[in-house]
């Protein structure tokens, strides 16, 4: 009986009119990355092989145009094609593995929303509906620029390969195939990055909702169980995406260093016609990488802010217990000297409330009723637990926080200066 229940619980669901994932499944089907059955799986791999591998190869070797003038030559085309194909291949394989192994609903943690508050469910649904618009927001400007370049390149007569018998028809088909290949590879890459951002935003919403437990009379055991549940989902996200983040960082770094190396050679002649497509490729890859790192850093910062919030909660509770006479308190004159102009919310008189403050990071004091039934030792044990288990997104045990980003930036800058020293 138990295996039957387990299979029923993990079974794939079919979209219906009220399904919040109906638009997502439709989008995946149009992108030909839906592998819900064997036929869609075959079509998905066929489209990836055609637009992700074959079209870039044919475009590079048949349209290299070594006899073109200085304006129409494409000396950096191999870097562009290799970079886009490598990151799109990585994204396609990871997305296929995620959806096939977990299902779209479990991958986006929609099966866990029933345990969340109404606020978290509504806000996550709004972000879910906006995620596809965010993909379009990043892809469309780059696609318009790429389309303008390709149309100009073919319309100006750079390609003269009448493989269909008619030159203009051959150029039109080749231009459309190249644009479809670029759009397919870029969209798949941005889709995986935006899905990671969406999942991280769910955990941010949960942490904001979790911060409210310090403003009410909560039990330490319930607070601990809720935090353990959040840390478990953060570990799941880290385990699923760690390989993608590492390989994405490696591929983008290799692409950028290669671009820097070949464009700073003494015999290179840079102009917008030659290096424009390479610059567009670099902008695309760096934007996707920034989405990943910013999302991971944001959720890690929010998870670590829980420790600060718990410490402030513990301090306010301890001070309030001093007022009630549990332990001898210091003379009242010291309190007035330390906080002479602090109001009831912990803000100085005349200060304007900051728009950046939220439930996890603010300068307001915790109300006294929030800890009326929790003893000092329980509060201290909870704060110690938060200090030792801050959580966040990790990559093979390394937390992706601001210090890690500073380290990555220092390493990248060292490589850049080394390459510039060798070339310039």
Short mmCIF file of C-alpha atoms in Angstrom, two decimals:
data_model
loop_
_atom_site.label_atom_id
_atom_site.label_comp_id
_atom_site.label_asym_id
_atom_site.label_seq_id
_atom_site.Cartn_x
_atom_site.Cartn_y
_atom_site.Cartn_z
CA UNK A 1 0.00 0.00 0.00
CA UNK A 2 2.81 2.43 0.82
CA UNK A 3 4.54 2.15 -2.60
CA UNK A 4 1.19 2.88 -4.29
CA UNK A 5 0.69 5.98 -2.16
CA UNK A 6 4.25 7.11 -2.90
CA UNK A 7 3.77 6.70 -6.64
CA UNK A 8 0.51 8.63 -6.47
CA UNK A 9 2.12 11.46 -4.54
CA UNK A 10 5.02 11.79 -6.99
CA UNK A 11 2.94 11.36 -10.13
CA UNK A 12 3.07 14.08 -12.78
CA UNK A 13 0.00 16.33 -12.93
CA UNK A 14 -1.76 17.45 -16.09
CA UNK A 15 -2.46 21.13 -16.64
CA UNK A 16 -6.01 22.38 -16.31
CA UNK A 17 -7.73 25.75 -16.58
CA UNK A 18 -6.91 26.75 -12.98
CA UNK A 19 -3.39 25.34 -12.97
CA UNK A 20 -0.81 27.99 -12.02
CA UNK A 21 1.79 26.13 -14.11
CA UNK A 22 -0.26 26.02 -17.30
CA UNK A 23 1.58 28.97 -18.84
CA UNK A 24 4.92 27.49 -17.77
CA UNK A 25 4.19 24.14 -19.38
CA UNK A 26 2.98 25.86 -22.53
CA UNK A 27 6.17 27.92 -22.61
CA UNK A 28 8.35 24.82 -22.19
CA UNK A 29 6.40 23.09 -24.95
CA UNK A 30 6.91 25.98 -27.37
CA UNK A 31 10.59 26.11 -26.42
CA UNK A 32 10.77 22.35 -27.14
CA UNK A 33 12.27 21.58 -23.73
CA UNK A 34 9.20 19.76 -22.44
CA UNK A 35 9.96 16.06 -21.95
CA UNK A 36 6.72 14.94 -20.32
CA UNK A 37 6.49 11.94 -22.70
CA UNK A 38 8.75 10.03 -25.05
CA UNK A 39 7.64 11.92 -28.16
CA UNK A 40 8.17 15.33 -26.60
CA UNK A 41 11.50 14.09 -25.27
CA UNK A 42 12.67 13.06 -28.74
CA UNK A 43 11.51 16.39 -30.19
CA UNK A 44 13.29 18.25 -27.40
CA UNK A 45 16.64 16.54 -28.04
CA UNK A 46 16.21 16.91 -31.81
CA UNK A 47 15.69 20.68 -31.50
CA UNK A 48 18.68 20.98 -29.19
CA UNK A 49 20.93 19.08 -31.59
CA UNK A 50 19.75 21.18 -34.55
CA UNK A 51 19.71 24.68 -33.03
CA UNK A 52 22.26 24.14 -30.29
CA UNK A 53 24.93 22.22 -32.22
CA UNK A 54 24.39 21.76 -35.97
CA UNK A 55 23.35 25.29 -36.95
CA UNK A 56 26.29 26.94 -35.09
CA UNK A 57 28.74 24.47 -36.65
CA UNK A 58 27.41 24.94 -40.18
CA UNK A 59 27.24 28.71 -39.69
CA UNK A 60 30.85 28.92 -38.55
CA UNK A 61 32.47 26.66 -41.15
CA UNK A 62 30.35 27.57 -44.19
CA UNK A 63 29.90 31.30 -43.52
CA UNK A 64 33.37 32.12 -42.20
CA UNK A 65 33.75 34.43 -45.21
CA UNK A 66 37.53 34.53 -45.34
CA UNK A 67 37.37 36.46 -48.62
CA UNK A 68 35.11 39.20 -47.25
CA UNK A 69 36.24 42.75 -46.73
CA UNK A 70 37.34 44.11 -43.36
CA UNK A 71 33.78 45.03 -42.42
CA UNK A 72 32.17 41.63 -43.05
CA UNK A 73 34.82 39.28 -41.69
CA UNK A 74 33.93 37.39 -38.51
CA UNK A 75 37.23 36.59 -36.76
CA UNK A 76 35.60 36.14 -33.36
CA UNK A 77 32.69 33.99 -34.50
CA UNK A 78 34.18 30.78 -33.09
CA UNK A 79 34.29 32.28 -29.59
CA UNK A 80 30.67 33.42 -29.85
CA UNK A 81 29.37 30.09 -31.14
CA UNK A 82 31.37 28.00 -28.68
CA UNK A 83 30.37 30.15 -25.71
CA UNK A 84 26.65 30.18 -26.46
CA UNK A 85 26.53 26.49 -27.35
CA UNK A 86 28.40 25.44 -24.20
CA UNK A 87 26.22 27.40 -21.75
CA UNK A 88 23.01 26.44 -23.56
CA UNK A 89 24.06 22.78 -23.56
CA UNK A 90 24.75 22.97 -19.82
CA UNK A 91 21.40 24.69 -19.22
CA UNK A 92 19.48 22.21 -21.38
CA UNK A 93 20.98 19.16 -19.67
CA UNK A 94 20.38 20.59 -16.18
CA UNK A 95 16.81 21.65 -16.97
CA UNK A 96 16.06 18.26 -18.49
CA UNK A 97 17.44 16.51 -15.43
CA UNK A 98 15.52 18.75 -13.01
CA UNK A 99 12.13 18.38 -14.69
CA UNK A 100 12.52 14.68 -15.46
CA UNK A 101 13.65 13.73 -11.95
CA UNK A 102 11.45 15.99 -9.83
CA UNK A 103 8.66 17.24 -12.04
CA UNK A 104 7.99 20.93 -12.62
CA UNK A 105 5.73 21.33 -9.57
CA UNK A 106 8.15 19.73 -7.12
CA UNK A 107 11.12 21.47 -8.72
CA UNK A 108 9.49 24.87 -8.09
CA UNK A 109 8.42 23.80 -4.55
CA UNK A 110 4.76 24.34 -5.35
CA UNK A 111 3.91 21.13 -3.52
CA UNK A 112 5.21 22.77 -0.32
CA UNK A 113 3.12 25.93 -0.59
CA UNK A 114 0.23 24.34 1.29
CA UNK A 115 2.34 24.62 4.45
CA UNK A 116 3.03 28.34 3.95
CA UNK A 117 1.03 31.38 4.94
CA UNK A 118 -1.46 33.08 2.64
CA UNK A 119 0.93 36.01 2.13
CA UNK A 120 3.75 33.77 0.94
CA UNK A 121 1.46 31.87 -1.42
CA UNK A 122 0.06 35.02 -3.03
CA UNK A 123 3.43 36.73 -3.44
CA UNK A 124 5.07 33.60 -4.83
CA UNK A 125 2.25 33.17 -7.33
CA UNK A 126 2.78 36.76 -8.49
CA UNK A 127 6.51 36.17 -8.93
CA UNK A 128 5.80 32.89 -10.73
CA UNK A 129 3.63 34.70 -13.26
CA UNK A 130 6.27 37.42 -13.70
CA UNK A 131 9.18 35.05 -14.25
CA UNK A 132 8.47 34.49 -17.95
CA UNK A 133 8.24 38.25 -18.46
CA UNK A 134 11.66 38.59 -16.83
CA UNK A 135 13.09 36.10 -19.33
CA UNK A 136 11.65 38.16 -22.18
CA UNK A 137 12.97 41.36 -20.58
CA UNK A 138 16.53 40.04 -20.77
CA UNK A 139 16.29 38.20 -24.10
CA UNK A 140 14.37 40.62 -26.32
CA UNK A 141 16.79 43.61 -26.28
CA UNK A 142 19.73 41.34 -27.12
CA UNK A 143 17.70 39.55 -29.78
CA UNK A 144 16.77 42.84 -31.45
CA UNK A 145 20.44 43.84 -31.59
CA UNK A 146 21.42 40.41 -32.93
CA UNK A 147 18.66 40.56 -35.55
CA UNK A 148 19.81 43.98 -36.72
CA UNK A 149 23.39 42.74 -37.12
CA UNK A 150 22.43 39.54 -38.97
CA UNK A 151 20.02 41.31 -41.33
CA UNK A 152 22.68 43.89 -42.16
CA UNK A 153 25.34 41.21 -42.67
CA UNK A 154 23.25 39.18 -45.10
CA UNK A 155 21.57 42.14 -46.81
CA UNK A 156 24.91 43.80 -47.58
CA UNK A 157 25.95 40.79 -49.64
CA UNK A 158 28.47 39.16 -47.35
CA UNK A 159 27.14 35.64 -47.99
CA UNK A 160 27.06 34.29 -51.55
CA UNK A 161 26.33 30.58 -51.02
CA UNK A 162 23.25 29.65 -53.11
CA UNK A 163 22.63 26.25 -51.51
CA UNK A 164 18.94 26.55 -52.50
CA UNK A 165 19.70 27.73 -56.04
CA UNK A 166 18.66 31.34 -55.38
CA UNK A 167 21.02 33.64 -53.52
CA UNK A 168 18.43 35.79 -51.73
CA UNK A 169 16.39 32.76 -50.69
CA UNK A 170 19.50 30.99 -49.39
CA UNK A 171 20.53 34.07 -47.43
CA UNK A 172 17.04 34.41 -45.95
CA UNK A 173 16.94 30.79 -44.78
CA UNK A 174 20.46 31.00 -43.36
CA UNK A 175 19.68 34.25 -41.54
CA UNK A 176 16.47 32.85 -40.03
CA UNK A 177 18.21 29.65 -38.93
CA UNK A 178 21.03 31.60 -37.27
CA UNK A 179 18.58 33.87 -35.45
CA UNK A 180 16.49 30.91 -34.28
CA UNK A 181 19.62 29.19 -33.04
CA UNK A 182 20.75 32.29 -31.13
CA UNK A 183 17.27 32.81 -29.64
CA UNK A 184 16.97 29.16 -28.63
CA UNK A 185 20.37 28.98 -26.91
CA UNK A 186 20.02 32.31 -25.12
CA UNK A 187 16.46 31.66 -23.92
CA UNK A 188 17.32 28.24 -22.51
CA UNK A 189 20.23 29.74 -20.59
CA UNK A 190 18.18 32.64 -19.19
CA UNK A 191 15.28 30.32 -18.36
CA UNK A 192 17.39 28.21 -15.99
CA UNK A 193 18.87 31.34 -14.39
CA UNK A 194 15.44 32.92 -13.85
CA UNK A 195 14.05 29.68 -12.40
CA UNK A 196 16.88 29.72 -9.87
CA UNK A 197 16.03 33.33 -9.05
CA UNK A 198 12.37 32.36 -8.62
CA UNK A 199 13.17 29.53 -6.21
CA UNK A 200 15.47 31.76 -4.17
CA UNK A 201 12.77 34.43 -3.96
CA UNK A 202 10.43 31.85 -2.45
CA UNK A 203 12.91 31.27 0.36
CA UNK A 204 13.27 35.04 0.83
CA UNK A 205 9.49 35.28 1.24
CA UNK A 206 9.55 32.42 3.72
CA UNK A 207 12.32 34.07 5.74
CA UNK A 208 10.38 37.33 5.87
CA UNK A 209 7.37 35.40 7.09
CA UNK A 210 9.55 33.48 9.55
CA UNK A 211 10.85 36.77 11.04
CA UNK A 212 7.36 37.50 12.35
CA UNK A 213 7.70 34.75 14.97
CA UNK A 214 9.95 37.06 16.98
CA UNK A 215 7.13 39.60 17.29
CA UNK A 216 4.64 37.19 18.84
CA UNK A 217 4.64 34.89 21.84
CA UNK A 218 6.10 31.81 20.08
CA UNK A 219 7.41 28.55 21.40
CA UNK A 220 11.12 27.87 20.89
CA UNK A 221 10.39 24.37 19.61
CA UNK A 222 8.07 25.63 16.86
CA UNK A 223 10.60 28.31 15.86
CA UNK A 224 13.33 25.68 15.64
CA UNK A 225 11.19 23.31 13.56
CA UNK A 226 10.29 26.07 11.09
CA UNK A 227 13.93 27.12 10.69
CA UNK A 228 15.00 23.51 10.15
CA UNK A 229 12.38 23.21 7.41
CA UNK A 230 13.74 26.33 5.68
CA UNK A 231 17.34 25.10 5.99
CA UNK A 232 16.33 21.78 4.47
CA UNK A 233 14.91 23.48 1.37
CA UNK A 234 18.02 25.67 1.09
CA UNK A 235 20.17 22.54 1.14
CA UNK A 236 17.99 20.99 -1.56
CA UNK A 237 18.34 24.08 -3.77
CA UNK A 238 22.11 24.15 -3.21
CA UNK A 239 22.44 20.45 -4.06
CA UNK A 240 20.41 20.78 -7.25
CA UNK A 241 22.09 23.91 -8.60
CA UNK A 242 25.66 23.60 -7.35
CA UNK A 243 26.98 21.84 -10.47
CA UNK A 244 25.20 24.32 -12.75
CA UNK A 245 26.58 27.34 -10.87
CA UNK A 246 30.15 26.00 -10.85
CA UNK A 247 30.18 25.03 -14.52
CA UNK A 248 28.45 28.25 -15.52
CA UNK A 249 31.13 30.24 -13.68
CA UNK A 250 33.88 28.21 -15.37
CA UNK A 251 32.43 28.51 -18.89
CA UNK A 252 31.67 32.22 -18.63
CA UNK A 253 35.13 32.90 -17.18
CA UNK A 254 36.81 30.91 -19.96
CA UNK A 255 34.73 32.74 -22.58
CA UNK A 256 35.57 36.19 -21.21
CA UNK A 257 39.28 35.50 -20.84
CA UNK A 258 39.45 34.08 -24.35
CA UNK A 259 37.67 37.15 -25.69
CA UNK A 260 40.06 39.41 -23.81
CA UNK A 261 43.08 37.48 -25.07
CA UNK A 262 42.17 37.56 -28.77
CA UNK A 263 40.96 41.18 -28.76
CA UNK A 264 44.08 42.58 -27.11
CA UNK A 265 46.56 41.01 -29.52
CA UNK A 266 48.85 43.39 -31.35
CA UNK A 267 47.43 42.50 -34.78
CA UNK A 268 43.75 42.73 -33.83
CA UNK A 269 41.65 45.43 -35.49
CA UNK A 270 38.55 46.11 -33.43
CA UNK A 271 35.39 47.80 -34.68
CA UNK A 272 31.67 47.51 -34.10
CA UNK A 273 31.23 45.21 -37.11
CA UNK A 274 33.85 42.69 -36.03
CA UNK A 275 33.52 42.71 -32.24
CA UNK A 276 29.88 43.78 -31.88
CA UNK A 277 28.55 40.23 -31.80
CA UNK A 278 31.28 39.20 -29.35
CA UNK A 279 30.35 42.09 -27.05
CA UNK A 280 26.68 41.09 -27.23
CA UNK A 281 27.58 37.50 -26.35
CA UNK A 282 29.63 38.70 -23.36
CA UNK A 283 26.77 40.87 -22.12
CA UNK A 284 24.39 37.92 -22.37
CA UNK A 285 26.61 35.49 -20.47
CA UNK A 286 27.57 37.98 -17.76
CA UNK A 287 23.93 38.96 -17.23
CA UNK A 288 22.91 35.34 -16.67
CA UNK A 289 25.82 34.77 -14.31
CA UNK A 290 24.94 37.93 -12.35
CA UNK A 291 21.36 36.66 -11.97
CA UNK A 292 22.67 33.45 -10.42
CA UNK A 293 25.19 35.06 -8.09
CA UNK A 294 22.89 37.88 -7.01
CA UNK A 295 20.03 35.48 -6.21
CA UNK A 296 22.32 33.17 -4.23
CA UNK A 297 23.92 36.08 -2.36
CA UNK A 298 20.56 37.62 -1.54
CA UNK A 299 19.08 34.49 0.02
CA UNK A 300 22.34 33.81 1.90
CA UNK A 301 22.32 37.35 3.29
CA UNK A 302 18.70 37.00 4.37
CA UNK A 303 19.39 33.63 6.01
CA UNK A 304 22.33 35.08 7.92
CA UNK A 305 20.21 38.09 9.00
CA UNK A 306 18.11 35.71 11.09
CA UNK A 307 21.03 35.46 13.53
CA UNK A 308 21.10 39.22 13.97
CA UNK A 309 17.34 39.33 14.45
CA UNK A 310 17.43 36.53 17.02
CA UNK A 311 20.26 38.24 18.92
CA UNK A 312 18.30 41.49 19.05
CA UNK A 313 15.23 39.56 20.21
CA UNK A 314 17.29 37.93 22.96
CA UNK A 315 18.76 41.26 24.09
CA UNK A 316 15.37 42.96 24.24
CA UNK A 317 13.95 40.05 26.21
CA UNK A 318 16.86 40.12 28.65
CA UNK A 319 16.54 43.87 29.21
CA UNK A 320 12.83 43.50 29.80
CA UNK A 321 13.47 40.74 32.35
CA UNK A 322 15.86 43.11 34.15
CA UNK A 323 13.06 45.64 34.39
CA UNK A 324 10.81 43.01 35.92
CA UNK A 325 13.41 42.28 38.63
CA UNK A 326 14.61 38.81 37.67
CA UNK A 327 18.23 39.90 38.14
CA UNK A 328 19.76 43.00 39.67
CA UNK A 329 19.70 45.80 37.14
CA UNK A 330 22.22 48.59 36.80
CA UNK A 331 21.33 52.11 37.92
CA UNK A 332 18.81 53.89 35.77
CA UNK A 333 21.23 56.71 35.05
CA UNK A 334 23.25 54.42 32.74
CA UNK A 335 20.20 53.65 30.63
CA UNK A 336 19.56 57.32 30.09
CA UNK A 337 23.19 57.95 29.20
CA UNK A 338 23.31 55.14 26.67
CA UNK A 339 19.97 55.81 24.97
CA UNK A 340 19.13 59.46 25.56
CA UNK A 341 17.16 60.08 22.35
CA UNK A 342 15.84 56.64 21.40
CA UNK A 343 12.12 56.25 20.93
CA UNK A 344 9.85 53.27 21.45
CA UNK A 345 10.81 51.70 18.13
CA UNK A 346 14.55 52.02 18.69
CA UNK A 347 14.89 54.97 16.31
CA UNK A 348 16.46 58.31 17.12
CA UNK A 349 14.18 61.31 17.20
CA UNK A 350 14.01 63.01 13.82
CA UNK A 351 15.21 59.97 11.84
CA UNK A 352 13.16 59.03 8.81
CA UNK A 353 12.27 55.35 8.41
CA UNK A 354 14.45 53.73 5.82
CA UNK A 355 12.84 52.08 2.80
CA UNK A 356 15.49 49.38 2.89
CA UNK A 357 14.39 48.04 6.28
CA UNK A 358 12.47 44.77 6.28
CA UNK A 359 11.44 42.14 8.77
CA UNK A 360 14.92 40.60 8.82
CA UNK A 361 17.06 43.73 8.89
CA UNK A 362 15.71 46.73 10.76
CA UNK A 363 16.58 48.87 13.75
CA UNK A 364 13.32 48.52 15.65
CA UNK A 365 13.09 47.02 19.11
CA UNK A 366 11.15 43.81 19.67
CA UNK A 367 7.90 44.36 21.64
CA UNK A 368 7.94 43.00 25.18
CA UNK A 369 4.95 40.67 24.71
CA UNK A 370 6.88 38.61 22.15
CA UNK A 371 8.97 36.77 24.76
CA UNK A 372 6.87 36.84 27.89
CA UNK A 373 6.85 33.06 28.34
CA UNK A 374 10.33 32.13 27.08
CA UNK A 375 13.09 31.68 29.60
CA UNK A 376 16.61 33.07 29.29
CA UNK A 377 18.24 29.67 28.74
CA UNK A 378 15.86 28.76 25.91
CA UNK A 379 16.50 32.07 24.19
CA UNK A 380 20.25 31.68 24.59
CA UNK A 381 20.14 28.14 23.19
CA UNK A 382 18.14 29.33 20.19
CA UNK A 383 20.54 32.20 19.48
CA UNK A 384 23.50 29.82 19.73
CA UNK A 385 21.80 27.49 17.25
CA UNK A 386 21.30 30.37 14.78
CA UNK A 387 24.95 31.39 15.14
CA UNK A 388 26.15 27.88 14.28
CA UNK A 389 23.56 27.22 11.52
CA UNK A 390 23.19 30.39 9.50
CA UNK A 391 22.28 28.58 6.28
CA UNK A 392 22.07 29.98 2.77
CA UNK A 393 23.04 28.76 -0.70
CA UNK A 394 26.23 26.73 -0.64
CA UNK A 395 28.35 25.25 -3.43
CA UNK A 396 30.11 22.11 -2.20
CA UNK A 397 30.23 23.50 1.33
CA UNK A 398 31.20 27.07 0.37
CA UNK A 399 28.54 29.67 1.20
CA UNK A 400 27.75 32.04 -1.65
CA UNK A 401 27.78 35.25 0.37
CA UNK A 402 29.35 38.65 -0.16
CA UNK A 403 32.78 37.57 1.04
CA UNK A 404 32.75 34.73 -1.49
CA UNK A 405 31.85 37.18 -4.26
CA UNK A 406 34.74 39.40 -3.19
CA UNK A 407 37.05 36.41 -3.42
CA UNK A 408 35.77 35.51 -6.90
CA UNK A 409 36.18 39.11 -8.02
CA UNK A 410 39.76 39.19 -6.71
CA UNK A 411 40.67 35.99 -8.56
CA UNK A 412 39.06 37.19 -11.80
CA UNK A 413 40.80 40.56 -11.56
CA UNK A 414 44.14 38.83 -11.04
CA UNK A 415 43.64 36.80 -14.22
CA UNK A 416 42.62 39.91 -16.16
CA UNK A 417 45.71 41.82 -15.07
CA UNK A 418 47.89 38.81 -15.91
CA UNK A 419 46.42 38.55 -19.42
CA UNK A 420 46.80 42.28 -19.99
CA UNK A 421 50.40 42.04 -18.85
CA UNK A 422 51.09 39.28 -21.38
CA UNK A 423 49.38 41.03 -24.31
CA UNK A 424 49.79 44.78 -23.83
#
